[in-house]
CSV table of C-alpha atoms and ligand atoms in Angstrom, one decimal:
chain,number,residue,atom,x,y,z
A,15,UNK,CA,-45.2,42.4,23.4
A,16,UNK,CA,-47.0,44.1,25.8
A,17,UNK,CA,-47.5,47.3,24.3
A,18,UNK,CA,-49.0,45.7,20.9
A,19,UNK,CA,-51.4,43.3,23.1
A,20,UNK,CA,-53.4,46.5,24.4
A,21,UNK,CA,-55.7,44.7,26.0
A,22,UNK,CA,-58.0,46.0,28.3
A,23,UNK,CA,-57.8,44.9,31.7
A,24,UNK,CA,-55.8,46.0,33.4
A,25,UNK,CA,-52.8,43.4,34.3
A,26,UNK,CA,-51.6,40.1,32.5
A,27,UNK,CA,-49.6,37.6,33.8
A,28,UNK,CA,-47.6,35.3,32.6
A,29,UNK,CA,-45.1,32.8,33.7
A,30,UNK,CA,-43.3,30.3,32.3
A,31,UNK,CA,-42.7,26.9,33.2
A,32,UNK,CA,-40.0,24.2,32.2
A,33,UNK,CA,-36.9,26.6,32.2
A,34,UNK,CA,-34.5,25.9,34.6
A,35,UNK,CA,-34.6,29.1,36.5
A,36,UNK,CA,-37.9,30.6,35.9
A,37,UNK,CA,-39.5,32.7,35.0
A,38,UNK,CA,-42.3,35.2,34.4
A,39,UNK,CA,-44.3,38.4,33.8
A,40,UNK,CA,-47.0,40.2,34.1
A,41,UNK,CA,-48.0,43.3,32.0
A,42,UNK,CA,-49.7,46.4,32.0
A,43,UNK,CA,-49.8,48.4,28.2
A,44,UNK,CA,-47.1,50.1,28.4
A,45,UNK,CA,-47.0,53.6,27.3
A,46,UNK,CA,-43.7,53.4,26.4
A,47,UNK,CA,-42.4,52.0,23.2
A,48,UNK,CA,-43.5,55.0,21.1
A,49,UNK,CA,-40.5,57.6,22.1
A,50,UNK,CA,-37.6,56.8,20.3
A,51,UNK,CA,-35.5,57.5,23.6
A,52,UNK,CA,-35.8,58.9,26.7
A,53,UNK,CA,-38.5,57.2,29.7
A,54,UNK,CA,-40.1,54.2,28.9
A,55,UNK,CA,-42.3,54.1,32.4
A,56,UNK,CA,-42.2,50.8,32.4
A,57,UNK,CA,-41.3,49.1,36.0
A,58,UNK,CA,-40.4,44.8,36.1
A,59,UNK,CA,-40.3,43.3,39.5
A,60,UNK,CA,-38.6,39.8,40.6
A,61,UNK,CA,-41.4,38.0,42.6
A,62,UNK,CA,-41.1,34.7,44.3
A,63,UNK,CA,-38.5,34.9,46.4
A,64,UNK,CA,-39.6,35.8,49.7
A,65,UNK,CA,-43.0,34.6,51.4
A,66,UNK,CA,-43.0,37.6,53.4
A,67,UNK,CA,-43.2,39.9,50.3
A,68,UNK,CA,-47.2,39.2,49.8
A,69,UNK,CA,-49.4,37.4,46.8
A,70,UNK,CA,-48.4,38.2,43.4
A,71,UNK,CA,-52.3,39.9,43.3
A,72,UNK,CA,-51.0,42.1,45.8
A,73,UNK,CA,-47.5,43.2,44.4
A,74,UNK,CA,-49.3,43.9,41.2
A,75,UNK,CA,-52.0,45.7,42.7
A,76,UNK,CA,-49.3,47.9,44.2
A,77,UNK,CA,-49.5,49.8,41.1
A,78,UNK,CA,-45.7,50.8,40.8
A,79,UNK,CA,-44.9,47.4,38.1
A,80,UNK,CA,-45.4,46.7,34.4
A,81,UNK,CA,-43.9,43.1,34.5
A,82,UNK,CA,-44.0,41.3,36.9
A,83,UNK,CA,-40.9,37.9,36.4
A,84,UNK,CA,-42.3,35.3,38.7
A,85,UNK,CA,-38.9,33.4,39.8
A,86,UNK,CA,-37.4,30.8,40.4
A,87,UNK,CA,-39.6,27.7,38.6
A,88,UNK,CA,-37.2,25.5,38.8
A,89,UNK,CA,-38.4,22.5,38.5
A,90,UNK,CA,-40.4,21.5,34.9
A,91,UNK,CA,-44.2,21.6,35.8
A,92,UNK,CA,-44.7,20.1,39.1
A,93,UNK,CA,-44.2,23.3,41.7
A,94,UNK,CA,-46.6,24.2,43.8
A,95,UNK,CA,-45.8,27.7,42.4
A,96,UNK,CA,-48.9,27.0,40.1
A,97,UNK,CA,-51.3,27.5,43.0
A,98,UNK,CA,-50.2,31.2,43.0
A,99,UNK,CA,-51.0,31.2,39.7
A,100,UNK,CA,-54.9,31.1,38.9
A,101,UNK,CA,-56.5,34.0,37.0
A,102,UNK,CA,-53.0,35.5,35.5
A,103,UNK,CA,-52.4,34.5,31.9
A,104,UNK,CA,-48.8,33.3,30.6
A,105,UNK,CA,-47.0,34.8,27.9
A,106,UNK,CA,-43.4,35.4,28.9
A,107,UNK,CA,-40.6,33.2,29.6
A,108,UNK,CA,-37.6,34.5,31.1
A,109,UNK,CA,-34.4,32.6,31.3
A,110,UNK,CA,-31.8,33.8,34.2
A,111,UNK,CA,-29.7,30.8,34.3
A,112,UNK,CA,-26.8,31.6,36.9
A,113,UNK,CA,-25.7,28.1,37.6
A,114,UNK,CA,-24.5,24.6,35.1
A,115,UNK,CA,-23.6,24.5,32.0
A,116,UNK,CA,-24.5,26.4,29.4
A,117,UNK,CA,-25.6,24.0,26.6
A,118,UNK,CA,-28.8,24.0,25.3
A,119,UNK,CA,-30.9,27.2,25.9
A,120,UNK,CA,-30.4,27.9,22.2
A,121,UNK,CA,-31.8,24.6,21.3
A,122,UNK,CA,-34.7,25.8,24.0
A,123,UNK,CA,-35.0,28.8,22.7
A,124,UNK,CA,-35.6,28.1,19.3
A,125,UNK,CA,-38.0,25.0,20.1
A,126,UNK,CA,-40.1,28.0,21.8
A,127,UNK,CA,-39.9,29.8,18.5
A,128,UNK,CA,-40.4,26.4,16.8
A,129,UNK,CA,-43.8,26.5,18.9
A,130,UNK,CA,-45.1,30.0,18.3
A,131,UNK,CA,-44.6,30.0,15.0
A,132,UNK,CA,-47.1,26.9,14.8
A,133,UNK,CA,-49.8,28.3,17.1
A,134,UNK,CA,-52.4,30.6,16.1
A,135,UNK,CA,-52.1,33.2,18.6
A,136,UNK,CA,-49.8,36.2,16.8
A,137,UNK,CA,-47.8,36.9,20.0
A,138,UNK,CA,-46.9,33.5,21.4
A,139,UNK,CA,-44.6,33.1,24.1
A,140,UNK,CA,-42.2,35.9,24.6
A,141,UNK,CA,-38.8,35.2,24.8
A,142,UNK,CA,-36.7,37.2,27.4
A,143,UNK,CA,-33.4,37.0,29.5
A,144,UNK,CA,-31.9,38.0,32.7
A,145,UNK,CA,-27.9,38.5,32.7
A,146,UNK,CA,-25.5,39.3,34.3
A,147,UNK,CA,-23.8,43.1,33.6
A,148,UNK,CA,-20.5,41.9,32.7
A,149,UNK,CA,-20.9,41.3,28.9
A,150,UNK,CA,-20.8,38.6,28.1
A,151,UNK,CA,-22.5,36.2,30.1
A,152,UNK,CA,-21.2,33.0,29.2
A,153,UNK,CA,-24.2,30.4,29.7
A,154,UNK,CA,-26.2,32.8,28.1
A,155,UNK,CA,-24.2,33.8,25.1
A,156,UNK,CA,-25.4,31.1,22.6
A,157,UNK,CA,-29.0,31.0,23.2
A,158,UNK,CA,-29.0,35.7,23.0
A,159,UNK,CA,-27.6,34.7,19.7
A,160,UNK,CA,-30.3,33.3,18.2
A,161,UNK,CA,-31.6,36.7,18.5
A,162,UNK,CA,-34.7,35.1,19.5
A,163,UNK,CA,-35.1,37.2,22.5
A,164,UNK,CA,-37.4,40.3,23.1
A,165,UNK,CA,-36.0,41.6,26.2
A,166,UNK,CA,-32.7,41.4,28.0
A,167,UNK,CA,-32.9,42.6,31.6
A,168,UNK,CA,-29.2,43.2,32.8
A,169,UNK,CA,-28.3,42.9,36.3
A,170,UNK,CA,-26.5,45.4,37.4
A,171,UNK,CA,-26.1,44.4,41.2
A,172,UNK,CA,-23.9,41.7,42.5
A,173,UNK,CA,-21.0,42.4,40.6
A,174,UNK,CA,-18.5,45.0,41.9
A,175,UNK,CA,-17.1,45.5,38.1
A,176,UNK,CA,-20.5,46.8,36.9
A,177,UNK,CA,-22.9,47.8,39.6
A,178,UNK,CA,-23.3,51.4,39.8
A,179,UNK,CA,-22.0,52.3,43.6
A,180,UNK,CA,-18.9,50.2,43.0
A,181,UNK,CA,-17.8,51.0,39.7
A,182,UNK,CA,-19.3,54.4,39.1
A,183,UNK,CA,-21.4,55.5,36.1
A,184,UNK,CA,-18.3,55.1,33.4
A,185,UNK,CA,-18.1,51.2,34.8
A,186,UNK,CA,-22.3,50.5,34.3
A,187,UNK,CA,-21.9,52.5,30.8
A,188,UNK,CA,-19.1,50.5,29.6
A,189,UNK,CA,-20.8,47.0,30.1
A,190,UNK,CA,-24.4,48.3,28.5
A,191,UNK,CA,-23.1,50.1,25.7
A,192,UNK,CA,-21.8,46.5,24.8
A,193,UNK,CA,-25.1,44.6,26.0
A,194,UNK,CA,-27.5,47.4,23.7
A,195,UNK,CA,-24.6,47.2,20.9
A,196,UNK,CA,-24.3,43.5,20.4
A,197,UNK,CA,-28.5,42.9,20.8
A,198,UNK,CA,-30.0,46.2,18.9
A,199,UNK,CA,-33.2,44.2,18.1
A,200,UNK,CA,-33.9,43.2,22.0
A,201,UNK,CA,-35.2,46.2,24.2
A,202,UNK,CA,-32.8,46.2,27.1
A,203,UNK,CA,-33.7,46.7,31.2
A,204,UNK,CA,-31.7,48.4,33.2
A,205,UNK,CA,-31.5,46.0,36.5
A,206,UNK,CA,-31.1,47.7,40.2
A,207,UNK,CA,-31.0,46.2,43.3
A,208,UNK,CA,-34.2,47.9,45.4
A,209,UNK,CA,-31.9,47.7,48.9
A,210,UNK,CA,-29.1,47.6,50.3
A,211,UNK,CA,-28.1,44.2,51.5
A,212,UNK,CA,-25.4,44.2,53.7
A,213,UNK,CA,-22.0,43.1,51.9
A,214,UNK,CA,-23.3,44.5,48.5
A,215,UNK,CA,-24.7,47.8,49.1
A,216,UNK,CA,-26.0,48.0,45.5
A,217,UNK,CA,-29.1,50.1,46.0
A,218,UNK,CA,-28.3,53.1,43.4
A,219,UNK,CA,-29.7,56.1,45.8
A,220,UNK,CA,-32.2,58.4,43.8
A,221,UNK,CA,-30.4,61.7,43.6
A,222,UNK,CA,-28.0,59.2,41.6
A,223,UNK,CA,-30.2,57.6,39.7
A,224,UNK,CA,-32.2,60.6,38.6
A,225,UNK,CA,-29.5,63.2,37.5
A,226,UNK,CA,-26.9,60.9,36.3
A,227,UNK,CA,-27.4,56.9,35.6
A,228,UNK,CA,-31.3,56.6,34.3
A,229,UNK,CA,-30.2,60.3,32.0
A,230,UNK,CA,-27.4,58.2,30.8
A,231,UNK,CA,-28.6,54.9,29.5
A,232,UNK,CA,-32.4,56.7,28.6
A,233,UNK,CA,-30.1,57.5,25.4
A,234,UNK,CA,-29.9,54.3,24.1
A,235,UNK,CA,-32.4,53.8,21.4
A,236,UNK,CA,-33.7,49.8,23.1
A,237,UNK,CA,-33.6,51.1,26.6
A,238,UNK,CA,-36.5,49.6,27.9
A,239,UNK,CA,-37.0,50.5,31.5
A,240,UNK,CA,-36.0,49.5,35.3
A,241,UNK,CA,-35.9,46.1,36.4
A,242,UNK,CA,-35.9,45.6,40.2
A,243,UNK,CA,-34.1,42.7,42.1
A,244,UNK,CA,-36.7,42.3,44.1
A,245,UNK,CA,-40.7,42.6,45.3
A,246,UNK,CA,-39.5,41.7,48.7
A,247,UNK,CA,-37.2,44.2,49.1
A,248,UNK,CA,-38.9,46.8,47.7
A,249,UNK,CA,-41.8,46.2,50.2
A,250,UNK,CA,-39.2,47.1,52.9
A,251,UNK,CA,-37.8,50.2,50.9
A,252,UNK,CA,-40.4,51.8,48.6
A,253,UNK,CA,-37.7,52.1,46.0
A,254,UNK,CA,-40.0,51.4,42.8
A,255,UNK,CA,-42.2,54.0,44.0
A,256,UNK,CA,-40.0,56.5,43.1
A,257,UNK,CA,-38.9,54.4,40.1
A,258,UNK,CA,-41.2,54.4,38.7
A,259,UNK,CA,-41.7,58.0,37.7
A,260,UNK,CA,-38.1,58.2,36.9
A,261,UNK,CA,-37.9,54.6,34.4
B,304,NAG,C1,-26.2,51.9,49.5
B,304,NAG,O1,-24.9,51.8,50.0
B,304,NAG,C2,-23.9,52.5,49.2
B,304,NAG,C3,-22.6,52.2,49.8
B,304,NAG,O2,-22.5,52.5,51.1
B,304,NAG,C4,-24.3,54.0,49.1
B,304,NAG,O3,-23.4,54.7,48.3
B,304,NAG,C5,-25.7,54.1,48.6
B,304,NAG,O4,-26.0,55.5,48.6
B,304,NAG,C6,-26.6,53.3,49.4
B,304,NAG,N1,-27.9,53.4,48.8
B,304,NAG,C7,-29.0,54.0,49.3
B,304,NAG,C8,-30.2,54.1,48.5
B,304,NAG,O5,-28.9,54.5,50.5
């Protein structure tokens, strides 16, 4: 956990390797998990997805992210993706599985358990998800279950039911009153699109997300923050900027 790590310098990263989709993270000590509800100013970022977005030392230099999810490593241990890598340190794996079957990411996630229970180092590798807002997710159902997981960032873009300029505030409350019900223990990111690509115009403006969505789920005890879908586009639009304050 971030917040417990408090180390010094400034920026961690850490990534995570033979998952199917990928992975990643990078943190900065978060201020955040000491109010019991309200802002968490913490910020996570998708990386990886768009060469035009810059180097990972440059989106995290940008100030405006916490955790940084370095996606998609979607091959087990032979990208090139490690290149980008040098100097950050893993400690996160995030599984956002959005294609196959379902079976087995509980049997993963408990042989990463397995492992950090038998290394020395007190944290080990964090277990976290990305899903999509419609509860449940159905290839991710099993492995959440093993309650193994410290944080569950929700997508809430890319699906008319659930993303906030389609189905209002009522349709994003309904789907994370289930996701923060079901999984009390995990802390819970709210996931926003950072523009607004043509066809899904899911970018929640931030007169919106200000006065009316970030007020509504900042009441849940495990809210954990702002997720952003992704570094690429919020080169473009400068969304997390403004984020940031607000998360
Ligand atoms: C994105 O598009 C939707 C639908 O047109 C609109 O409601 C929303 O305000 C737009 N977001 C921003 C940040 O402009």
């Amino acid at each position: 956990m971030a917040s417990q790590r408090r180390r010094s310098s400034a920026a961690t990263i850490a990534v995570f390797f033979f998952l199917l989709s990928l992975l990643a993270v990078f943190f900065q000590p978060a201020a955040a998990y000491y109010h019991p509800q309200g802002k968490r100013q913490t910020v996570a970022v998708f990386w990886g997805r768009n060469k035009a977005e810059g180097s990972l030392r440059q989106t995290c230099d940008t100030g405006d992210y916490n955790i940084v999810i370095i996606s998609f490593l979607s091959v087990f241990g032979h990208g090139k993706y490690w290149l980008d890598l040098s100097g950050p340190i893993v400690n996160g794996v995030n599984f956002f599985i959005d294609h196959g079957p379902a079976d087995h990411y509980d049997d993963l996630a408990n042989r990463i358990n397995d492992y950090n229970q038998n290394i020395h180092d007190p944290i080990g590798i964090m277990l976290t998800a990305t899903v999509r807002c419609s509860y449940p997710d159905p290839r991710m159902k099993k492995a959440l279950d093993t309650k193994l997981f410290t944080q569950i960032h929700v997508r809430f873009y890319d699906d008319p039911r659930c993303s906030y300029n389609h189905a209002g505030l009522a349709g994003v409350m309904a789907q994370w009153n289930r996701w923060s019900a079901r999984y009390p223990n995990s802390r819970i990111f709210l996931g926003l699109a950072a523009a607004n690509v043509t066809g899904k115009n899911d970018m929640v403006g931030v007169g919106e997300l200000r006065r009316k969505l970030l007020p509504a789920v900042q009441k849940t005890e495990s809210y954990a923050g702002v997720t952003l879908w992704n570094s690429y586009y919020d080169s473009l639009t400068h969304y997390g900027r403004y984020v940031k304050h607000l998360a």
